[in-house]
Coordinates of C-alpha atoms in Angstrom, one line a residue:
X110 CA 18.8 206.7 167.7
X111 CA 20.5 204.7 170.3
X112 CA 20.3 201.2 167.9
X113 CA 21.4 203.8 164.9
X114 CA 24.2 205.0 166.5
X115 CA 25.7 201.0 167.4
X116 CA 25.1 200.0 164.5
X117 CA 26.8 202.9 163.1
X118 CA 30.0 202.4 165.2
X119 CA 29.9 198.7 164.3
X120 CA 29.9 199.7 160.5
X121 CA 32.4 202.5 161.3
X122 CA 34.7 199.6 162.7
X123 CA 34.1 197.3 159.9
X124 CA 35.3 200.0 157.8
X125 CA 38.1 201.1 159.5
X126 CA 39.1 197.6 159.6
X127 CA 38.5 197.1 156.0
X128 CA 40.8 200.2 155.3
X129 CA 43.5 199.0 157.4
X130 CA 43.7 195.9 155.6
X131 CA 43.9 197.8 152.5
X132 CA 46.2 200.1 153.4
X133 CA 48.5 196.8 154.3
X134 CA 47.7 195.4 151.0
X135 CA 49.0 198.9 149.6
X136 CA 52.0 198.8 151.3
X137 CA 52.9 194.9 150.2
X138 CA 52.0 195.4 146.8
X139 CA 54.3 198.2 146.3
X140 CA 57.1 196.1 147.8
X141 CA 56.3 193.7 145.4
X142 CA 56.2 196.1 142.7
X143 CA 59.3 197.7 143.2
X144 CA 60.2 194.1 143.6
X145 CA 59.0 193.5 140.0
X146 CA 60.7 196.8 138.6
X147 CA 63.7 195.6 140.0
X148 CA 64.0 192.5 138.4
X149 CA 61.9 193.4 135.1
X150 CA 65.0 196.1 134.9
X151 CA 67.5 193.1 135.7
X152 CA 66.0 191.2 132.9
X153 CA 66.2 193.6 130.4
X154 CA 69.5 194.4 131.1
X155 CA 70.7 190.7 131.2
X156 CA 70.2 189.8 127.9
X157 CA 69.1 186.0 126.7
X158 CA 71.5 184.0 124.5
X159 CA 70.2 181.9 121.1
X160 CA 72.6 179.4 120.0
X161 CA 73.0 178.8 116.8
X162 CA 75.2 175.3 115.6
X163 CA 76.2 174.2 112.2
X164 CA 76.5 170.3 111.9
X165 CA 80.1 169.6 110.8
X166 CA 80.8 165.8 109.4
X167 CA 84.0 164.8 109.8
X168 CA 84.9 162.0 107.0
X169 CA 87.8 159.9 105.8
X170 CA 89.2 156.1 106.4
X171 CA 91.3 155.4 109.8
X172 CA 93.9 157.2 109.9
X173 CA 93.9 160.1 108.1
X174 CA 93.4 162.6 110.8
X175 CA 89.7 163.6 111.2
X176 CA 90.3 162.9 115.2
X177 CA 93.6 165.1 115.5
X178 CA 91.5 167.8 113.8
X179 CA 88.7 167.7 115.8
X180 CA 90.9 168.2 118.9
X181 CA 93.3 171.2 117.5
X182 CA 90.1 172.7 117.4
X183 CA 88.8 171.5 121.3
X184 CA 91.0 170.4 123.2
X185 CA 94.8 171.1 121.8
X186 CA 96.3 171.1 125.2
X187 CA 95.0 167.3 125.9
X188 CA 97.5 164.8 125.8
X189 CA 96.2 162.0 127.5
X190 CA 93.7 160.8 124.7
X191 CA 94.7 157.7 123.2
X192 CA 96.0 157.6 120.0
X193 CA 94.1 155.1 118.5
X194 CA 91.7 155.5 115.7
X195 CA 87.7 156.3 116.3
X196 CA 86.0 153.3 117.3
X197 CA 82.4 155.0 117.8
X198 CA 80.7 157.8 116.7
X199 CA 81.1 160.8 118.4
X200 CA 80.9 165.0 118.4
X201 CA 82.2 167.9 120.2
X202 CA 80.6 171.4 120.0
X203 CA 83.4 174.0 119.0
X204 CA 82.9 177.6 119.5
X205 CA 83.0 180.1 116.7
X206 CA 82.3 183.2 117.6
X207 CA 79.7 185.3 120.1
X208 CA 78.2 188.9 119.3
X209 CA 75.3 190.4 120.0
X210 CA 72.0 190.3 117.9
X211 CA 70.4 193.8 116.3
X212 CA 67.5 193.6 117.6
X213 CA 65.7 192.5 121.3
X214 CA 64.0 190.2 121.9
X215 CA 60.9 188.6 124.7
X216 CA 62.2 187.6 127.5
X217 CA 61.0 183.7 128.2
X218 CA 59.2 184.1 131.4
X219 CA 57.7 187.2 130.5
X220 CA 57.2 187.9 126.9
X221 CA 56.2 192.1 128.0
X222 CA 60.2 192.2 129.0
X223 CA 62.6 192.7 125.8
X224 CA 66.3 192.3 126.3
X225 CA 69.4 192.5 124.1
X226 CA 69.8 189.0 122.8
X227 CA 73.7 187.4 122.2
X228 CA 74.2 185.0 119.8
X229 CA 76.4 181.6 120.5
X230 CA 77.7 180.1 117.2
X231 CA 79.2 176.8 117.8
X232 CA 80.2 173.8 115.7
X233 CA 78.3 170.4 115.8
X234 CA 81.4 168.2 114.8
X235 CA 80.6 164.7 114.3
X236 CA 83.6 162.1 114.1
X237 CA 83.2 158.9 112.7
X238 CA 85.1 155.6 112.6
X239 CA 86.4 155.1 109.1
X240 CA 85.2 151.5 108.2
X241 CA 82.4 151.8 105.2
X242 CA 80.1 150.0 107.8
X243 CA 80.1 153.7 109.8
X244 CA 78.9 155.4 106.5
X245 CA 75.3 154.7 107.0
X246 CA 75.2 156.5 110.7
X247 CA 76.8 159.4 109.0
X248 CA 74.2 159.4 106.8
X249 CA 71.4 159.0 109.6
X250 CA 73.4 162.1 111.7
X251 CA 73.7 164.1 108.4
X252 CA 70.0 163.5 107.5
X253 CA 69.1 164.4 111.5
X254 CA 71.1 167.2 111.7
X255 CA 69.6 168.9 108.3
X256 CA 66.0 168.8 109.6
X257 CA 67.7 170.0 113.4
X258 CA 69.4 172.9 111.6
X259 CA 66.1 174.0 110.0
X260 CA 64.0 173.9 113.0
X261 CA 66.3 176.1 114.7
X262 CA 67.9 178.8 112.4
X263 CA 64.3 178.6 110.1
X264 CA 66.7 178.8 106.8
X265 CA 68.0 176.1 104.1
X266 CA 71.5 175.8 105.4
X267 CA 73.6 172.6 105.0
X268 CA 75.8 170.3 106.6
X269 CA 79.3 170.4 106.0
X270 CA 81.4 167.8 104.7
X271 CA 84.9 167.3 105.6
X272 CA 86.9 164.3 103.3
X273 CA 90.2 164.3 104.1
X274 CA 93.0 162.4 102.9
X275 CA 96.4 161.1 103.9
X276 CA 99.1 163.2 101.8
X277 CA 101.5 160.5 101.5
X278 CA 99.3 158.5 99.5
X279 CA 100.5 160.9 96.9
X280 CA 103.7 159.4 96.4
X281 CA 103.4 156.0 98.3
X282 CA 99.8 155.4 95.8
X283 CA 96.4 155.8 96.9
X284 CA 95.6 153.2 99.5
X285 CA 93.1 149.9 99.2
X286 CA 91.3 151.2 102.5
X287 CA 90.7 155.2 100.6
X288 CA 89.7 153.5 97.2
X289 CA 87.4 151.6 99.6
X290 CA 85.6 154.7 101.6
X291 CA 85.3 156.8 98.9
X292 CA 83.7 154.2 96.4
X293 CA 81.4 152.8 99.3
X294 CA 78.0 154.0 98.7
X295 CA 78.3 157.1 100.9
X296 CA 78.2 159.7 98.8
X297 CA 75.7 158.3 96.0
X298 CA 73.5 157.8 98.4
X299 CA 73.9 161.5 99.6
X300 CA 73.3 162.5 96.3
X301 CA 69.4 160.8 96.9
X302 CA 69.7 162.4 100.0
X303 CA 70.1 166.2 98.0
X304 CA 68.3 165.5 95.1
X305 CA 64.7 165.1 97.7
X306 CA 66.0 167.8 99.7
X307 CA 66.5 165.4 102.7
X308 CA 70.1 167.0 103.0
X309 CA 71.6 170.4 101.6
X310 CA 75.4 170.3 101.6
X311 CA 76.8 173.9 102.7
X312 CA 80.2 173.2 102.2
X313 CA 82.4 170.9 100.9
X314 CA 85.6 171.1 102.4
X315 CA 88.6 168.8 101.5
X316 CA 91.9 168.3 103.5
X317 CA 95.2 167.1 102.4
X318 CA 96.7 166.2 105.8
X319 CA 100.1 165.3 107.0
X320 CA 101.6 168.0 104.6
X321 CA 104.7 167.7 106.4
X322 CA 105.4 164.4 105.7
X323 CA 104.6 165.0 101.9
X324 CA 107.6 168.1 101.8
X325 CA 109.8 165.6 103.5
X326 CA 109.1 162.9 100.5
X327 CA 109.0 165.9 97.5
X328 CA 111.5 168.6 99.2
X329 CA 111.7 170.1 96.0
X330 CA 108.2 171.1 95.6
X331 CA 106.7 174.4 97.4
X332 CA 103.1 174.3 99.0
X333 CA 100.8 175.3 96.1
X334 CA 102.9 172.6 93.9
X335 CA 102.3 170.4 96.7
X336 CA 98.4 171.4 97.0
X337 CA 98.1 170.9 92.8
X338 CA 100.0 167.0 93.5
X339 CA 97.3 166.2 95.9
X340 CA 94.2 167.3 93.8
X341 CA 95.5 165.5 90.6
X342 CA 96.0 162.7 92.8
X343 CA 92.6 162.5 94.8
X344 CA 90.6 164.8 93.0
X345 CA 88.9 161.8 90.7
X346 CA 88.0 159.8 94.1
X347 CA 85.4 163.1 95.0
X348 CA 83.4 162.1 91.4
X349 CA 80.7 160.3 93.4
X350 CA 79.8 163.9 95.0
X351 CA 79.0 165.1 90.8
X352 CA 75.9 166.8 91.5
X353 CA 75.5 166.6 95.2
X354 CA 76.4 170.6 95.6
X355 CA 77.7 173.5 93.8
X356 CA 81.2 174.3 92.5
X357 CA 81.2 177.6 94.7
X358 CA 81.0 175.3 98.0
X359 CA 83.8 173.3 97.3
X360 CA 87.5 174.5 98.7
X361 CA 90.4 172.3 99.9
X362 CA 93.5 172.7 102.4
X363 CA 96.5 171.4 103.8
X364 CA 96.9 170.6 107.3
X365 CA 99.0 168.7 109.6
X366 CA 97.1 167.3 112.4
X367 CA 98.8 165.3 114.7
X368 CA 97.4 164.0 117.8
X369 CA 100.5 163.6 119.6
X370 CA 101.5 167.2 119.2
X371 CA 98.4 169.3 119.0
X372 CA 100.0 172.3 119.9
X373 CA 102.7 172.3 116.6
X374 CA 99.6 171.2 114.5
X375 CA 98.9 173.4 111.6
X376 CA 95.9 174.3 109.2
X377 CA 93.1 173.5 111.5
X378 CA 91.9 177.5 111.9
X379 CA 91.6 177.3 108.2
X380 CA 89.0 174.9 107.8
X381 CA 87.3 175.8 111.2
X382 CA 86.8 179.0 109.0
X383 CA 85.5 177.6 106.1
X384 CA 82.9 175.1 107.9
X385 CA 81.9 178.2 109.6
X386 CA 81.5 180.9 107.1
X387 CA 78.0 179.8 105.8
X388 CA 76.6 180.1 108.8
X389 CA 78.3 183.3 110.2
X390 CA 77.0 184.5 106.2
X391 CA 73.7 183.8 107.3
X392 CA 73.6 185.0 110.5
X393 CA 76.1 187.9 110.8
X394 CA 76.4 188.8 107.5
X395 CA 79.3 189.3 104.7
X396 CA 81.5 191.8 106.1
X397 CA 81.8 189.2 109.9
X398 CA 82.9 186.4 107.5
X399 CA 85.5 188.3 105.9
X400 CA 86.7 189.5 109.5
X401 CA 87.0 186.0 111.2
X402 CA 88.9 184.6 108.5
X403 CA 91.0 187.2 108.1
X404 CA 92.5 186.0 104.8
X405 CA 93.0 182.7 105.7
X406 CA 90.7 181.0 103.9
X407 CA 91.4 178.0 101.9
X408 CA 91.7 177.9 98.6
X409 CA 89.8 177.0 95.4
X410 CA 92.0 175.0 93.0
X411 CA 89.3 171.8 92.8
X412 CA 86.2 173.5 92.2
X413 CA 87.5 175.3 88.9
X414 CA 89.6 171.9 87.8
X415 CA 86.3 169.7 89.1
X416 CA 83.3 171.4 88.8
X417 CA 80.5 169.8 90.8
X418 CA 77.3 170.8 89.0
X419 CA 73.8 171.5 90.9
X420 CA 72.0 168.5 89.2
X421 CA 72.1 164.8 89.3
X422 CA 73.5 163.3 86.4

C-alpha cells in the first residue's frame, strides 16, 4: 500500500503538472486568439485594392503634342521639363477614378477572411518619339500590353490609339514628316496585328491640337467649322486604319496642349474620358461612364464621314 500510495503521488504530480501546463497553454492561446479576431476583424474591415489599367498609345510625329498631353493629364503643375520632343519611349500611369467593388472578396493571406475590395483604374500611357523608326516598339508595347490587359481584367478589351495632328497643317499644308508617320507601316501592320487577334483596338481617338493657333489663322470660322477643316484635311491619312476597328470606336477632338503652359491647356479631360470609357464600361458599368464624362465627350464627325469597317479589306 505504501509503494501504491508513491507511486500514486508521483502520478498525481505528473498530472498536476500536466494540467498546469495546459492551463498555460489555455491561457496563451486565447491571447492569441483574441489576437487573431482582432486582426481577422482589421482585415475585413480594411479592404484590398485591384487595379485595373488600360494601355493608352500615344501617337503622332514630333511635334504635335502627344508629350504636352500626357502631362496636362500628370503633372500640369511641372514646369521644369524640357521642352524638347520625346527621344525614348516612355509611360506614366494616370488615375481615372476609384470606387468600391459589389462584392468581397479573399483576403491574400487568408483566403477564410473576405473584405470589401476598391477598385484603382489608372491609365497606362505610353509616349513615343515620332520618327517611323519608333513605330515598331509601339507595336511591340501595343502587342504586350493586349495580352497584359487580358491576363488581368480576364475580358477582350483593347488598347487605345491616340493620332494626333498639328492643326496648322490645315492651312500651312500637311507636312512631309505627317505624310511620313502615317504612311509608315504602322498601322497596316496593326491591321495583322487585329486581324489574328494579337491586338484589339478599344478606341480610336484622334486629336486636332494647337486649336488656338488654327482660330488665330481662320478667325472667321467657329469650333465645329474648325473641327469639320481638320477632318477633311486629315481624315484620308487615317485610311491605313480601314478595317483595323469599328466605326463606333472612332471619335476626334480639339485640344491645345502646350508644354510651356500646362495650366491654360485645354481639351485634355476630354480625351482622358474617351480613352477611359471602355474600361470604366466594362468595369463599372454604363450609367459610371456617363457620370465621369459628364457631357464632355468628344465628338463623332469622322466615324459617320469615314467609316472604318470590322474586316480587312
Amino acid at each position: 500500500m505504501t509503494k501504491d500510495l508513491a507511486t500514486s503521488k508521483l502520478s498525481a504530480n505528473r498530472l498536476r503538472g500536466q494540467l498546469e501546463s495546459s492551463q498555460r497553454t489555455v491561457t496563451r492561446l486565447t491571447a492569441v486568439e483574441q489576437k487573431y479576431l482582432n486582426v481577422r476583424n482589421a482585415l475585413t474591415n480594411s479592404g484590398v485594392i485591384q487595379h485595373f489599367h488600360q494601355p493608352v498609345l500615344l501617337l503622332g510625329p514630333r511635334a504635335v503634342g502627344k508629350t504636352s498631353l500626357l502631362m496636362q493629364w500628370n503633372a500640369p503643375w511641372e514646369r521644369t521639363i524640357s521642352v524638347q520632343s520625346t527621344r525614348t519611349h516612355n509611360y506614366a500611369t494616370v488615375p481615372v477614378f476609384d470606387y468600391q467593388l459589389p462584392y468581397d472578396v479573399p483576403y491574400a493571406a487568408d483566403p477564410d477572411i473576405r473584405t470589401t475590395a476598391y477598385a484603382h483604374l489608372r491609365l497606362r500611357v505610353h509616349d513615343f518619339p515620332g520618327e517611323v523608326s519608333a513605330q515598331t516598339k509601339a507595336l511591340e508595347v501595343a502587342s504586350q500590353e493586349a495580352l497584359q490587359l487580358r491576363a488581368d481584367i480576364g475580358q477582350n478589351l483593347g488598347v487605345v490609339l491616340i493620332c494626333m495632328f498639328d492643326a496648322v497643317e490645315v492651312v500651312d499644308g500637311i507636312s512631309s514628316e505627317t505624310n511620313q508617320y502615317y504612311n509608315g507601316d504602322l498601322f497596316q501592320r496593326l491591321r495583322i496585328y487585329v486581324g489574328d487577334s494579337s491586338i484589339t483596338i478599344q478606341r480610336l481617338i484622334v486629336v486636332f491640337n494647337k486649336i488656338d493657333l488654327l482660330a488665330k489663322r481662320l478667325p472667321q470660322l467657329s469650333q465645329p467649322e474648325l473641327l469639320d477643316r481638320c477632318v477633311t484635311t486629315f481624315m484620308k491619312l487615317l485610311e491605313p486604319l480601314r478595317g483595323a476597328c469599328s466605326a463606333e470606336k472612332v471619335c476626334e477632338t480639339l485640344t491645345m496642349c502646350d508644354r510651356a503652359n500646362l495650366m491654360a491647356s485645354q481639351g485634355g479631360p476630354v480625351v482622358k474620358g474617351e480613352a477611359a470609357r471602355g474600361m470604366v464600361h466594362a468595369i463599372s458599368g454604363p450609367a459610371k461612364v456617363a457620370e465621369l464624362l459628364n457631357g464632355n465627350s468628344a465628338s463623332t464627325v469622322m466615324s459617320t464621314q469615314f467609316p472604318i469597317v470590322p474586316t480587312l479589306s
